[in-house]
Every structure is written in structure tokens, then in C-alpha cells.
Short mmCIF file of C-alpha atoms and ligand atoms in Angstrom, two decimals:
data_model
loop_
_atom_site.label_atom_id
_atom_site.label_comp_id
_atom_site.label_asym_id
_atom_site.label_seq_id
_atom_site.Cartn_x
_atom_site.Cartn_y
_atom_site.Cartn_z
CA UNK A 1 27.76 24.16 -26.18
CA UNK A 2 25.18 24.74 -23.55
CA UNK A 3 22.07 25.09 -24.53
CA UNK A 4 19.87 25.42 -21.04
CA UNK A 5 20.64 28.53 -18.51
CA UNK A 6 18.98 29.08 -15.16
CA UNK A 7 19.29 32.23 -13.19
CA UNK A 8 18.81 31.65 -9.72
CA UNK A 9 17.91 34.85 -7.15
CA UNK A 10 19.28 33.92 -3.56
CA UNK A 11 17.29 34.25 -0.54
CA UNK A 12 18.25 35.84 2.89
CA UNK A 13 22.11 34.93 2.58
CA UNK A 14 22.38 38.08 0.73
CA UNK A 15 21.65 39.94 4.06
CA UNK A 16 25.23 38.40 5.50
CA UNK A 17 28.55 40.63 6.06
CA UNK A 18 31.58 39.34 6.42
CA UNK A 19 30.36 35.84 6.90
CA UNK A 20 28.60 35.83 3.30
CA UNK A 21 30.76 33.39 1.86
CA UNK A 22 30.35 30.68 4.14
CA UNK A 23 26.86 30.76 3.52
CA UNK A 24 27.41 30.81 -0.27
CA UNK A 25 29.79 28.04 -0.25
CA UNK A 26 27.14 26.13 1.66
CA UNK A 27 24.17 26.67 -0.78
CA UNK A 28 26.46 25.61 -4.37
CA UNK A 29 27.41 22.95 -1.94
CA UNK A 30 23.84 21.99 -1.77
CA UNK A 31 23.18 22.79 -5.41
CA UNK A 32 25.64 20.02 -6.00
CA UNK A 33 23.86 17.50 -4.34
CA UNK A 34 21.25 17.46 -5.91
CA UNK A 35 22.69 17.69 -9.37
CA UNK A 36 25.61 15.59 -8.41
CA UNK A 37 24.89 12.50 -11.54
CA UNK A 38 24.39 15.48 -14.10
CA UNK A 39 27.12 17.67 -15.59
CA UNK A 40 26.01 21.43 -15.24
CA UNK A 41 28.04 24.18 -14.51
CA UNK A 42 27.15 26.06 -11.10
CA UNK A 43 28.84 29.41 -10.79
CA UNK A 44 28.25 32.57 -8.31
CA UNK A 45 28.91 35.49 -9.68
CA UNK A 46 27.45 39.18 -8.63
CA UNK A 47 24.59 37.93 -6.06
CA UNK A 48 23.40 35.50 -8.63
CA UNK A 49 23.63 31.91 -9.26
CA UNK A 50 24.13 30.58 -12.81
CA UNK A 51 23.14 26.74 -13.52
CA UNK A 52 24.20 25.90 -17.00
CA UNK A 53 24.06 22.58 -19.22
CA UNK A 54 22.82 20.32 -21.49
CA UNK A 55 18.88 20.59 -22.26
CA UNK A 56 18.75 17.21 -21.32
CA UNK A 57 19.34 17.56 -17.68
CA UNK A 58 16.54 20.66 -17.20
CA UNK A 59 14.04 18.46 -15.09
CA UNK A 60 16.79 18.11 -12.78
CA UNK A 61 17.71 21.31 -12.61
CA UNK A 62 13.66 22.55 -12.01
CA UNK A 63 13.81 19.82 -9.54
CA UNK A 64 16.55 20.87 -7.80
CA UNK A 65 15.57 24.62 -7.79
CA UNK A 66 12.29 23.76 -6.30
CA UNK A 67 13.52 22.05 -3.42
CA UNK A 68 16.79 24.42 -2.79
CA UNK A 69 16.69 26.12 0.50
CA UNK A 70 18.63 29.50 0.25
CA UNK A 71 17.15 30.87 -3.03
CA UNK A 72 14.17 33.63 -3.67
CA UNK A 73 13.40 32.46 -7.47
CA UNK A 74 14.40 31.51 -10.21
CA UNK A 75 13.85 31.33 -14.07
CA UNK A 76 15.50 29.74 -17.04
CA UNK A 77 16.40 32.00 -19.93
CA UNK A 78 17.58 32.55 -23.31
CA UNK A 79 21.19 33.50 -23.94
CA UNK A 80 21.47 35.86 -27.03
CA UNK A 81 23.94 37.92 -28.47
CA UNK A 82 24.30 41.65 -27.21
CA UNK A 83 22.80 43.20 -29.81
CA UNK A 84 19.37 44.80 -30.30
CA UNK A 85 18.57 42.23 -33.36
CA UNK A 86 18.99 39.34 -31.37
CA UNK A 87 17.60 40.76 -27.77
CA UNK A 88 14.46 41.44 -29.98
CA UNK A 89 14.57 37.71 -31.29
CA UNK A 90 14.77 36.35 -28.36
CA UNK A 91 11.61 38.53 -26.44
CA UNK A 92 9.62 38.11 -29.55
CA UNK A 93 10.01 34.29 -28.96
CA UNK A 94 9.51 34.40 -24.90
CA UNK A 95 6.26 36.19 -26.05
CA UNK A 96 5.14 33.70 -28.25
CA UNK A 97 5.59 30.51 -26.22
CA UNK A 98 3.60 32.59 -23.70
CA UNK A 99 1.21 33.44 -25.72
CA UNK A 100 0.57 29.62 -26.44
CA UNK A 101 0.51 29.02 -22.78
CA UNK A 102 -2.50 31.63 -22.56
CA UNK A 103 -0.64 34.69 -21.97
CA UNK A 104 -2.46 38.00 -23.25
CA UNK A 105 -0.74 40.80 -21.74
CA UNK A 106 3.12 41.71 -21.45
CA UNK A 107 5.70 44.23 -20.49
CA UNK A 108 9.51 44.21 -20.66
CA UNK A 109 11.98 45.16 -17.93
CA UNK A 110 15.20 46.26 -18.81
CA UNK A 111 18.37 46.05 -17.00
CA UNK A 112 22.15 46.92 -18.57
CA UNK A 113 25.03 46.34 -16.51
CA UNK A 114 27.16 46.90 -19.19
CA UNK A 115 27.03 49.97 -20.01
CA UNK A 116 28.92 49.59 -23.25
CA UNK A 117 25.66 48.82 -24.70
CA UNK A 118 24.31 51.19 -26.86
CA UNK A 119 20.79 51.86 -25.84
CA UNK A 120 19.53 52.74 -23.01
CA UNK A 121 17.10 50.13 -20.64
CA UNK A 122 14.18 52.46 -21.65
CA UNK A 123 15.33 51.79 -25.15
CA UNK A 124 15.73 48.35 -25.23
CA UNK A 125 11.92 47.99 -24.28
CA UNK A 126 10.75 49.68 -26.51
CA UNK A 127 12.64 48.44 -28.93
CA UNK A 128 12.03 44.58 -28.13
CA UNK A 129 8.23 45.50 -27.46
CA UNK A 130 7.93 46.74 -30.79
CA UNK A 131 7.47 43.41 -33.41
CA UNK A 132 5.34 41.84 -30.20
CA UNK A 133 3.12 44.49 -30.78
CA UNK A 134 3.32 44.65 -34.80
CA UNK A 135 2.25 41.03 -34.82
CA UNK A 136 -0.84 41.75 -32.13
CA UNK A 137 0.89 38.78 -30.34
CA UNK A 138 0.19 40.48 -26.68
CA UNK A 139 -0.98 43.63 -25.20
CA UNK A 140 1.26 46.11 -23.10
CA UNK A 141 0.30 46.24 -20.06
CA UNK A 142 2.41 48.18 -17.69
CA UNK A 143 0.33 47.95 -14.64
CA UNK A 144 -0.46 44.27 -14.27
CA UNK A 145 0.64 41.74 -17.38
CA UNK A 146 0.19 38.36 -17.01
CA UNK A 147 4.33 38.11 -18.60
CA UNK A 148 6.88 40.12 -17.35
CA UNK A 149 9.80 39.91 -20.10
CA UNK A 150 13.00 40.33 -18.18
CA UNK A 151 15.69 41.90 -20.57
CA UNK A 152 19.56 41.83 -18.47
CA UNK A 153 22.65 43.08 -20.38
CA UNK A 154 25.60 41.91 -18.43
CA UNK A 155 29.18 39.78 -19.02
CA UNK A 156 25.92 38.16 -21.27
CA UNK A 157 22.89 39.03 -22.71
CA UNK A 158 19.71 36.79 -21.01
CA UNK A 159 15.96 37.46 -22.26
CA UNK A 160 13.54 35.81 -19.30
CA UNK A 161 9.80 35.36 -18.60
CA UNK A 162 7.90 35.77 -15.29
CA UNK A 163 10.30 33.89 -12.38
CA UNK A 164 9.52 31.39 -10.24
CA UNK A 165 9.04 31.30 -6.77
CA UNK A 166 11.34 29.41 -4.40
CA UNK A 167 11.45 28.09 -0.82
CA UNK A 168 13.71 31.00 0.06
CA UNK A 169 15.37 31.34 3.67
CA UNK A 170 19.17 30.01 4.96
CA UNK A 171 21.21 27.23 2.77
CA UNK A 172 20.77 24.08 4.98
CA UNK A 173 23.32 23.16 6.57
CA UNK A 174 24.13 26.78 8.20
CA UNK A 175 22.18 27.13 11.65
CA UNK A 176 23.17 24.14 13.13
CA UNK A 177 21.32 20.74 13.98
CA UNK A 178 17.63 19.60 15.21
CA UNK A 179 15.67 16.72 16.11
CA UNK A 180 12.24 17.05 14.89
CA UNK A 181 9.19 15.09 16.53
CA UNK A 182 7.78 13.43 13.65
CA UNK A 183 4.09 12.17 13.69
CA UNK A 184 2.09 11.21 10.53
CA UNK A 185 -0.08 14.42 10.91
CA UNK A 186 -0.47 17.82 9.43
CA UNK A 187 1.69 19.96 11.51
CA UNK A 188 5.42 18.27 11.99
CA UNK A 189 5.94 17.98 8.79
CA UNK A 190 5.54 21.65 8.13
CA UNK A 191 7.56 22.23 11.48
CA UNK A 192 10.27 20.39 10.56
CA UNK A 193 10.67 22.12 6.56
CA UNK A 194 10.23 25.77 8.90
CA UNK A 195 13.53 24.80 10.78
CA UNK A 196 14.56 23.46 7.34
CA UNK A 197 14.61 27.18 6.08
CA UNK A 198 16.23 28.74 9.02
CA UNK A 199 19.53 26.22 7.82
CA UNK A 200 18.77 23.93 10.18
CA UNK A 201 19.58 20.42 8.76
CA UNK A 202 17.47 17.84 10.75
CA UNK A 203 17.48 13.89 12.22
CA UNK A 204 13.72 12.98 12.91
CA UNK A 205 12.13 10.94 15.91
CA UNK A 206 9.06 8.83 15.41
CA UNK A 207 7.65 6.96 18.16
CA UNK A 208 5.32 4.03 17.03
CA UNK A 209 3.19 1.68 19.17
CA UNK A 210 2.84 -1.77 17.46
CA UNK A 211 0.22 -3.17 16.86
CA UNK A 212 -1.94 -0.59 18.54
CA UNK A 213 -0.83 1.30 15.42
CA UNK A 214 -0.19 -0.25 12.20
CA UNK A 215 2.67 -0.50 10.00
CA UNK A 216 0.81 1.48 7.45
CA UNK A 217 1.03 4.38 10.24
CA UNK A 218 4.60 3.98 10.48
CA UNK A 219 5.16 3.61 6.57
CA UNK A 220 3.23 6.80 6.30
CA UNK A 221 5.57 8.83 8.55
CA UNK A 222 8.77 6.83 6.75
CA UNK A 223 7.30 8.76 3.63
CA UNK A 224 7.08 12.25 5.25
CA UNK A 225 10.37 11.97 6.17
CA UNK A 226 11.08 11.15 2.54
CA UNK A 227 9.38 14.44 1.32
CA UNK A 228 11.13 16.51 4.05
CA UNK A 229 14.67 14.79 2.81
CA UNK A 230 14.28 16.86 -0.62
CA UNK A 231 14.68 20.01 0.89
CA UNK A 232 17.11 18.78 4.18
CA UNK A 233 19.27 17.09 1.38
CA UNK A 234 19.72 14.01 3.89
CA UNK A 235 17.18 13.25 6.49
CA UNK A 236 18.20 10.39 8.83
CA UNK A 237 15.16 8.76 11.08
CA UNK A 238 14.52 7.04 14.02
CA UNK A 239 11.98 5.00 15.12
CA UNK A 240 11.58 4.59 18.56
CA UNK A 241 8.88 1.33 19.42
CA UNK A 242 6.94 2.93 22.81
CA UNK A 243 4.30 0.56 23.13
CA UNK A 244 5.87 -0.67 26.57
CA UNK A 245 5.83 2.85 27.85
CA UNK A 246 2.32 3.21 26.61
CA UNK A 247 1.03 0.11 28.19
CA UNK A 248 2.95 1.51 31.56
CA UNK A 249 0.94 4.91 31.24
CA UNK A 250 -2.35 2.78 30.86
CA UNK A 251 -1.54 0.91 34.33
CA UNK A 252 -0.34 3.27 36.19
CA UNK A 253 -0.78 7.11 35.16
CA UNK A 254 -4.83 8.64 36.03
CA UNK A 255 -6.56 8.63 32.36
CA UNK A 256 -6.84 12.31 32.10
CA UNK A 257 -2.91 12.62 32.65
CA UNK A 258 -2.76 9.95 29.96
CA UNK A 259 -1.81 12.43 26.69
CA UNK A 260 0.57 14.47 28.87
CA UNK A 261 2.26 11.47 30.91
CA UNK A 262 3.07 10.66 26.77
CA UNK A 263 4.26 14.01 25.88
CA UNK A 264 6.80 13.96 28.65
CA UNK A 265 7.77 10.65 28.35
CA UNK A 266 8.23 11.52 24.58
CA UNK A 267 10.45 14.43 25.36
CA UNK A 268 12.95 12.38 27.63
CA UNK A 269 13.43 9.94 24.73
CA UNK A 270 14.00 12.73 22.24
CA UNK A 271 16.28 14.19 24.20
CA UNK A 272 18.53 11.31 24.65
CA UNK A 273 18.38 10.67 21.05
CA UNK A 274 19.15 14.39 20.47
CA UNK A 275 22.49 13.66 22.59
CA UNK A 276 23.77 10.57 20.93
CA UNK A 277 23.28 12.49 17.75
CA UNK A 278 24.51 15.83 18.51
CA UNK A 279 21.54 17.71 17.94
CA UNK A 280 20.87 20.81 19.83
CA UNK A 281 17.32 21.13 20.04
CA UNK A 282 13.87 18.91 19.75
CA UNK A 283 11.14 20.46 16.97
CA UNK A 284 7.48 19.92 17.47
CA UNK A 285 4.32 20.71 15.19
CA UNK A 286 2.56 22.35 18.82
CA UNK A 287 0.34 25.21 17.87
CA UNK A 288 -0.98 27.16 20.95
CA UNK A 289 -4.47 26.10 21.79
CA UNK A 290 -4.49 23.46 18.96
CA UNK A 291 -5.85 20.53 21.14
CA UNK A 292 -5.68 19.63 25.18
CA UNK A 293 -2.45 18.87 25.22
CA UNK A 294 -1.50 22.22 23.36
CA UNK A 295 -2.94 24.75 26.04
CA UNK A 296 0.21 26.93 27.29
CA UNK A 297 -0.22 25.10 31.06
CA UNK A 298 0.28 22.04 28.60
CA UNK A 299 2.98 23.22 26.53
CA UNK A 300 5.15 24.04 29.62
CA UNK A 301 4.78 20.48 31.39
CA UNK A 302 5.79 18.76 27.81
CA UNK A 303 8.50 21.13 28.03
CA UNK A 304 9.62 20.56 31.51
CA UNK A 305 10.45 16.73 30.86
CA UNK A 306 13.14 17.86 27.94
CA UNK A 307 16.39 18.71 28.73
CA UNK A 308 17.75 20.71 25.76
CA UNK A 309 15.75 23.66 24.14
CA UNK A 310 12.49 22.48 22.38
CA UNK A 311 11.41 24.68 19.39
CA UNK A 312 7.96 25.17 18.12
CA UNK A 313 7.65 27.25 14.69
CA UNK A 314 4.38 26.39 14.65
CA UNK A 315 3.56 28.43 18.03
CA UNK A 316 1.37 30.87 16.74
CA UNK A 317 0.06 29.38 13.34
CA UNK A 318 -3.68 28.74 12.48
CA UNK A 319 -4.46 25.01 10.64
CA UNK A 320 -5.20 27.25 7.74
CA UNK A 321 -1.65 28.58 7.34
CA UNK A 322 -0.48 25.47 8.48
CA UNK A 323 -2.13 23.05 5.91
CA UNK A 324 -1.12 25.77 2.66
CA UNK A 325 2.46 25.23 3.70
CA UNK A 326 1.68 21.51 3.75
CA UNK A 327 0.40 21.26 0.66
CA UNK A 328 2.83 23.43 -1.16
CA UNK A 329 5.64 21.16 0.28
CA UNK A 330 3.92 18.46 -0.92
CA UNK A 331 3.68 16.44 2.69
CA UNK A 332 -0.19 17.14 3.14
CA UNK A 333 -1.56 13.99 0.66
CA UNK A 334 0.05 11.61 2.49
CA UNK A 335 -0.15 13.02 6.09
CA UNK A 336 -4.39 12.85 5.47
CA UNK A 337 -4.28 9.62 4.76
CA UNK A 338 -6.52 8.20 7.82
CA UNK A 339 -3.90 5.82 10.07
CA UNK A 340 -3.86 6.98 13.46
CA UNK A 341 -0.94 7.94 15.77
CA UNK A 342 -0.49 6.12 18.87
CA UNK A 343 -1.57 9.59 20.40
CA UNK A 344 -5.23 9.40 19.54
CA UNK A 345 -5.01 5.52 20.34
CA UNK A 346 -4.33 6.29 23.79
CA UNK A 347 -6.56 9.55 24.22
CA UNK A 348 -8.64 10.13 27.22
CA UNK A 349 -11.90 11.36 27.01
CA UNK A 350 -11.34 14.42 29.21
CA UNK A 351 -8.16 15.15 29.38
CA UNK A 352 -6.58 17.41 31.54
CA UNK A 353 -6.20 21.05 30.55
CA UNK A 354 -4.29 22.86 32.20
CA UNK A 355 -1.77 20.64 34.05
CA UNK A 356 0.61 21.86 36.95
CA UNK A 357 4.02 21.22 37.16
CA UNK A 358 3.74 19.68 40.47
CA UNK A 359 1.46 17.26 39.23
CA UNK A 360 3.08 16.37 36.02
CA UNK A 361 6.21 15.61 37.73
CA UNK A 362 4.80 13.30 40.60
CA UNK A 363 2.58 11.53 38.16
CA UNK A 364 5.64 11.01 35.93
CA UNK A 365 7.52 9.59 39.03
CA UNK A 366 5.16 7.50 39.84
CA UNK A 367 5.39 5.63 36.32
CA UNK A 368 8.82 4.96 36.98
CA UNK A 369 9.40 4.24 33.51
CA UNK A 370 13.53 5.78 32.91
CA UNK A 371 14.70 2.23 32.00
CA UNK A 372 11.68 0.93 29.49
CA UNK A 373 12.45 4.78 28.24
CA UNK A 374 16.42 3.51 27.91
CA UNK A 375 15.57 0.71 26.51
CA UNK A 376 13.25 1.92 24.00
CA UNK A 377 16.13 4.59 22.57
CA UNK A 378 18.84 1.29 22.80
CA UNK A 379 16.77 -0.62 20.66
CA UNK A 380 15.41 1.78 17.99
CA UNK A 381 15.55 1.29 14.55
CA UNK A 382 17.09 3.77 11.98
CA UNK A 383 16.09 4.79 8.50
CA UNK A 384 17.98 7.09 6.14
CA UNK A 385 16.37 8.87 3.27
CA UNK A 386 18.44 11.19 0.92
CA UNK A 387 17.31 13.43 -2.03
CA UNK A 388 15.89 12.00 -5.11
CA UNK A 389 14.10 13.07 -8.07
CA UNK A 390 10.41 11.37 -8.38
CA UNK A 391 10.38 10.13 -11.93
CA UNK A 392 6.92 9.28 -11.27
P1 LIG B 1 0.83 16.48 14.08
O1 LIG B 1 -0.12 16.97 13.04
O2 LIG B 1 2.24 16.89 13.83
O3 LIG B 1 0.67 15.03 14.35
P2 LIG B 1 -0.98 17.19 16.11
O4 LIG B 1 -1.71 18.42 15.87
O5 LIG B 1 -1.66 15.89 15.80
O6 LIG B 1 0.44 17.25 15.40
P3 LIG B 1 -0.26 16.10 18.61
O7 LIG B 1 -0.65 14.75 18.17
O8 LIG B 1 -0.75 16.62 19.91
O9 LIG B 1 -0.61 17.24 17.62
O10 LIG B 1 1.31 16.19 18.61
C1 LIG B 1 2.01 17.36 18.89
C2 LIG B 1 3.43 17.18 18.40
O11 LIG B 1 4.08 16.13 19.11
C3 LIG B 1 3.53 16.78 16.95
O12 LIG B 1 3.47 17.90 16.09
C4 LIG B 1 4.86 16.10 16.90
O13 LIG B 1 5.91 17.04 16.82
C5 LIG B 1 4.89 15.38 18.25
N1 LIG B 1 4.38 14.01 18.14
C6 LIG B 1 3.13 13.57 18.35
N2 LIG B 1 3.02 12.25 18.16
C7 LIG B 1 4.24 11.82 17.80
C8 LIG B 1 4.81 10.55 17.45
N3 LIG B 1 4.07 9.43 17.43
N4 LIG B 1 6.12 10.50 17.14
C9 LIG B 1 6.89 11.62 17.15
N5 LIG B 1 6.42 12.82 17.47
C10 LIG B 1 5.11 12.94 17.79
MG1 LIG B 2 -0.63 14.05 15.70
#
């Protein structure tokens, strides 16, 4: 007998016609990956997805649930029998472990599917919210309680506090493939777990520049990529060594070009890798106006040197925004920590800042640097990272 139920809500998905069920195929698919060594039950049934199983295998399931891409919320509940004695049971005991979490005002929501059942959803709350009240456990509040008891009479009867909030958007795995640019700061994480949520699933590029950035840079990005694999299920990474093609940028490119001769050289290499591995677009972490290189006369020469569609989600995000998203996905500790990308290595001190497209592409040209560019992709190295629970 199973004594642990989750009730997941599902995200966008739920907006698809006819093609609904290859998007919900995708997101139990997804469910079972990351539950794949327990043995819970996943079923679909109604708009709503039921994970069921032993109590010992709940931190998996929360884990799981917090990571899924594809869901609104979720919340585990109480099964009880369909009558009134138990429904009241089980509220009066949602009430109390609330109340020992802090809790001090409550209000039930009813909802009966089956209409077989003999009171009414106005009923049942008053009802249920009647020994909560007896015992002064909690105050109604209709308006704004800190506990929302969620009463549903369906196939079964499930008693449920507040829900929790999930990373909602499109199951992974449904809007095709991308290559994200992945640096050890702030933004690309976030960029990449953006795509993430429009179903993209997701290879990642890092270019490194030993020893004019350290290992510990290049560990640092190994472990975003990490964090981004819980939510793109499998997250597959390349490291592409550019300190050749930075050394040719130092010779030969002007300083002020020095940033954007990168960028460009950056985007030919991602794009190649983005063919061998049948991706159809690059991601970056650009925000407009962020830094230099990030002023739209900027943007447009990075973009000129790719050859498949780049995509920024970023675009029009403030750091603010930004850093919230990177902190709730849990990539912002490690992408402060202070090693430095091969980008502010190699800065200038006035870089240009608005850069033509004439100029971009004669200066790149000049640095004649297709083949260290080849040879850089031939010889990178690849990491894979898949999910995992952190027992830590
Ligand atoms: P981030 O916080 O993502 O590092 P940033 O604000 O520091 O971004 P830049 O350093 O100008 O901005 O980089 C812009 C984008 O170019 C990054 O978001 C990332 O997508 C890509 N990028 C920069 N450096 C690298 C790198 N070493 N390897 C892979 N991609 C990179
Ligand atoms: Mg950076």
C-alpha cells in the first residue's frame, strides 16, 4: 500500500490541441528519469499528474518535482476515504502540522468531481472547517490565510495544503535542440535554463584559455553545467581550448577590436560544433547594453560571424531579474565565485562600441585564424553530466 501521493499541476502543455499527447508523453517520460532507481507509480489522468509510492522515496519525488520542466505546481496530499468523517480527519490534521510550522490563519477550498458525494463543496468547508475552529487551532481567513486547505472529491478523495511552485513552461525535450555559450558568469546559466523551459534540451560550449585562466575557472563552468543538467535531464559539454586564437587576436587584431574579434571568433566555433551535433541554434547570456560588447552595433557583428540562428532570452532583462532567476535555479553561488573568464583576461581598456560590419569583417580577415578555429573544435574535450539528486 502506498502511503505518499503527489499531485502535480502541468504547465503550458495544457494549452496544446491535437498535439497534446506528444507533449504529455514527453513530460512522464521525463518524470521517469528522474525517478528511474525508485518504484512510484506515474499516471496522467484528467490534466493532472499523479506520483504515487512508498514514503521512503518522497525526497526523490520533491527532487524531481522541483527540477521538472512542464509542470505549474505541485503538492503532496493525504488520501482519505470519501466520506465527511474522514475528509474532516484528514484537514484537521493538514491544519495542525501547519500550525506547528507557524501557520495562524486558514481556509478550505472545495472541489467535487464526483458528484455522487453527498454535500455540496460549500458544505464540505464548512464542515471540515468546523473542529479546526472548535479547537482554536487557526483562524478563517477568507481573504488572505497563510494555509489554503485544498479539499478534491474525485475517482479519490485528496485533502492538500498550500502548493508549491514549479519551473513551469514546455517538457524538455519538445522544441528541438540548442547550443548554449557557457561562461562561468551570471547570465548563461540563466539563458541556457530560459531555453530549458521553452523544451529546448541543450549541448553547452565553453571556451577556456589555459593558463591565462585557471582550471578552477573551467571546473566552475563544469559545475554550472551540472546544475543546468537537473532540469535538461542530460546536459552534454564541450570544452573548446582557444588560447591559440586568443594569442592570434593579441598579435594581430587593434586592442579595441580585441573583445569583438573574440565574440566572432567564438561564434564560428559554436557554430561548427552546433553542426556536428545537430543543434539548430547557439544561446548566449547577451543583455542589450549590458557591457561594450553588448551595445546593439555589437550584438549584430557577434551575430554576423554565426551561421545558424543565435538566440538571446536574455535580450531585454535587467541584472536584477537576471540574478533572482539565478539564484532560484541555484547556479548563482557558484557562478560568483571570483575566477575570471578568458573574456576579461583579454579586455581592452576602451573597447570599441559600436563596431561596423565592414570593419568587423576585415579585421576578422586579417586574423586569418579558420584553421587554429578547426583545430580548436577537432581537438575539444567533452564532458557529460546527467541528473542526480544532491544527497549533500
Ligand atoms: P556571462 O555572465 O554569461 O558570463 P557576461 O555578462 O559576462 O555573461 P560576456 O562575458 O560579454 O557577458 O559574454 C556574453 C556571452 O557570451 C555569455 O553570456 C556567454 O553566452 C558567451 N560567452 C562569454 N564567454 C564565454 C566563454 N568563455 N565560453 C563560452 N561562452 C562564453
Ligand atoms: Mg562573462
Amino acid at each position: 500500500m502506498a502511503d505518499c501521493i503527489y499531485l502535480v499541476k502541468l504547465g503550458e502543455l495544457t494549452l496544446k490541441g491535437t498535439n497534446i499527447r506528444l507533449f504529455e508523453k514527453k513530460l512522464i517520460d521525463n518524470t521517469k528519469t528522474y525517478l528511474k532507481h525508485t518504484k512510484v507509480r506515474i499516471a496522467l489522468r484528467a490534466g493532472r499528474m499523479y506520483i504515487e509510492g512508498d514514503e521512503t522515496y518522497a525526497e526523490d519525488i520533491e527532487y524531481a518535482l522541483k527540477h521538472l520542466i512542464g509542470i505549474s505546481g505541485w503538492a503532496r496530499a493525504r488520501i482519505c476515504e470519501k466520506n465527511i468523517d474522514a475528509v474532516k480527519k484528514a484537514v484537521f490534521e493538514e491544519a495542525r502540522a501547519a500550525k506547528e510550522a507557524g501557520v495562524k490563519t486558514f481556509k478550505i477550498e472545495a472541489r467535487r468531481s464526483d458528484k455522487n458525494f453527498p454535500l455540496t463543496s460549500y458544505e464540505i468547508c464548512r464542515e471540515a472547517a468546523s473542529p479546526v475552529c472548535d479547537a482554536q487551532l487557526l483562524d478563517v481567513d477568507v481573504h488572505r490565510p497563510d494555509l489554503t486547505v485544498h479539499v478534491e472529491v474525485r475517482e479519490r478523495c485528496f485533502v492538500y495544503g498550500n502548493a508549491h511552485k514549479a519551473n513551469r513552461g514546455l517538457p524538455v525535450g519538445t522544441g528541438g535542440k540548442g547550443l548554449l555559450l557557457l561562461s562561468g558568469g551570471i547570465d548563461s546559466p540563466v539563458a541556457g535554463y530560459r531555453m530549458l523551459r521553452r523544451g529546448m534540451s541543450m549541448e553547452a560550449v565553453y571556451f577556456h584559455a589555459y593558463p591565462y585562466t585557471s582550471d578552477e575557472a573551467k571546473k566552475k563552468t563544469e559545475d554550472l553545467a551540472a546544475v543546468l543538467a537537473r532540469y535538461a535531464l542530460f546536459m552534454r559539454m564541450h570544452i573548446v581550448s582557444f588560447t591559440e586564437v586568443q594569442m592570434r587576436i593579441k598579435q594581430a587584431g587593434p586592442e579595441n577590436w580585441s573583445t569583438m574579434l573574440l565574440r566572432m571568433c567564438m561564434m564560428k566555433a559554436a557554430s561548427a560544433i552546433a553542426r556536428k551535433v545537430r543543434a539548430s541554434c547557439l544561446i548566449s547570456g547577451e543583455s542589450l547594453g549590458q557591457v561594450a560588447s553588448q551595445t546593439i552595433e555589437n550584438l549584430s557583428v557577434t551575430e554576423s560571424a554565426g551561421d545558424i540562428p543565435l538566440l538571446r532570452p536574455l535580450i531585454g532583462m535587467d541584472k536584477e531579474e537576471i540574478t533572482e532567476t539565478a539564484v532560484a535555479i541555484g547556479t548563482y553561488e557558484t557562478s560568483i565565485l571570483p575566477y575570471e573568464d578568458c573574456c576579461v583576461l583579454f579586455a581592452p581598456k576602451h573597447p570599441v562600441l559600436r563596431g561596423t560590419l565592414e570593419e568587423a569583417r576585415l579585421l576578422y580577415e586579417k586574423l586569418d585564424c579558420a584553421s587554429l578555429i578547426e583545430k580548436a573544435v577537432s581537438e575539444r574535450e567533452v564532458k557529460t553530466f546527467s541528473v542526480q539528486r544532491d544527497k549533500n
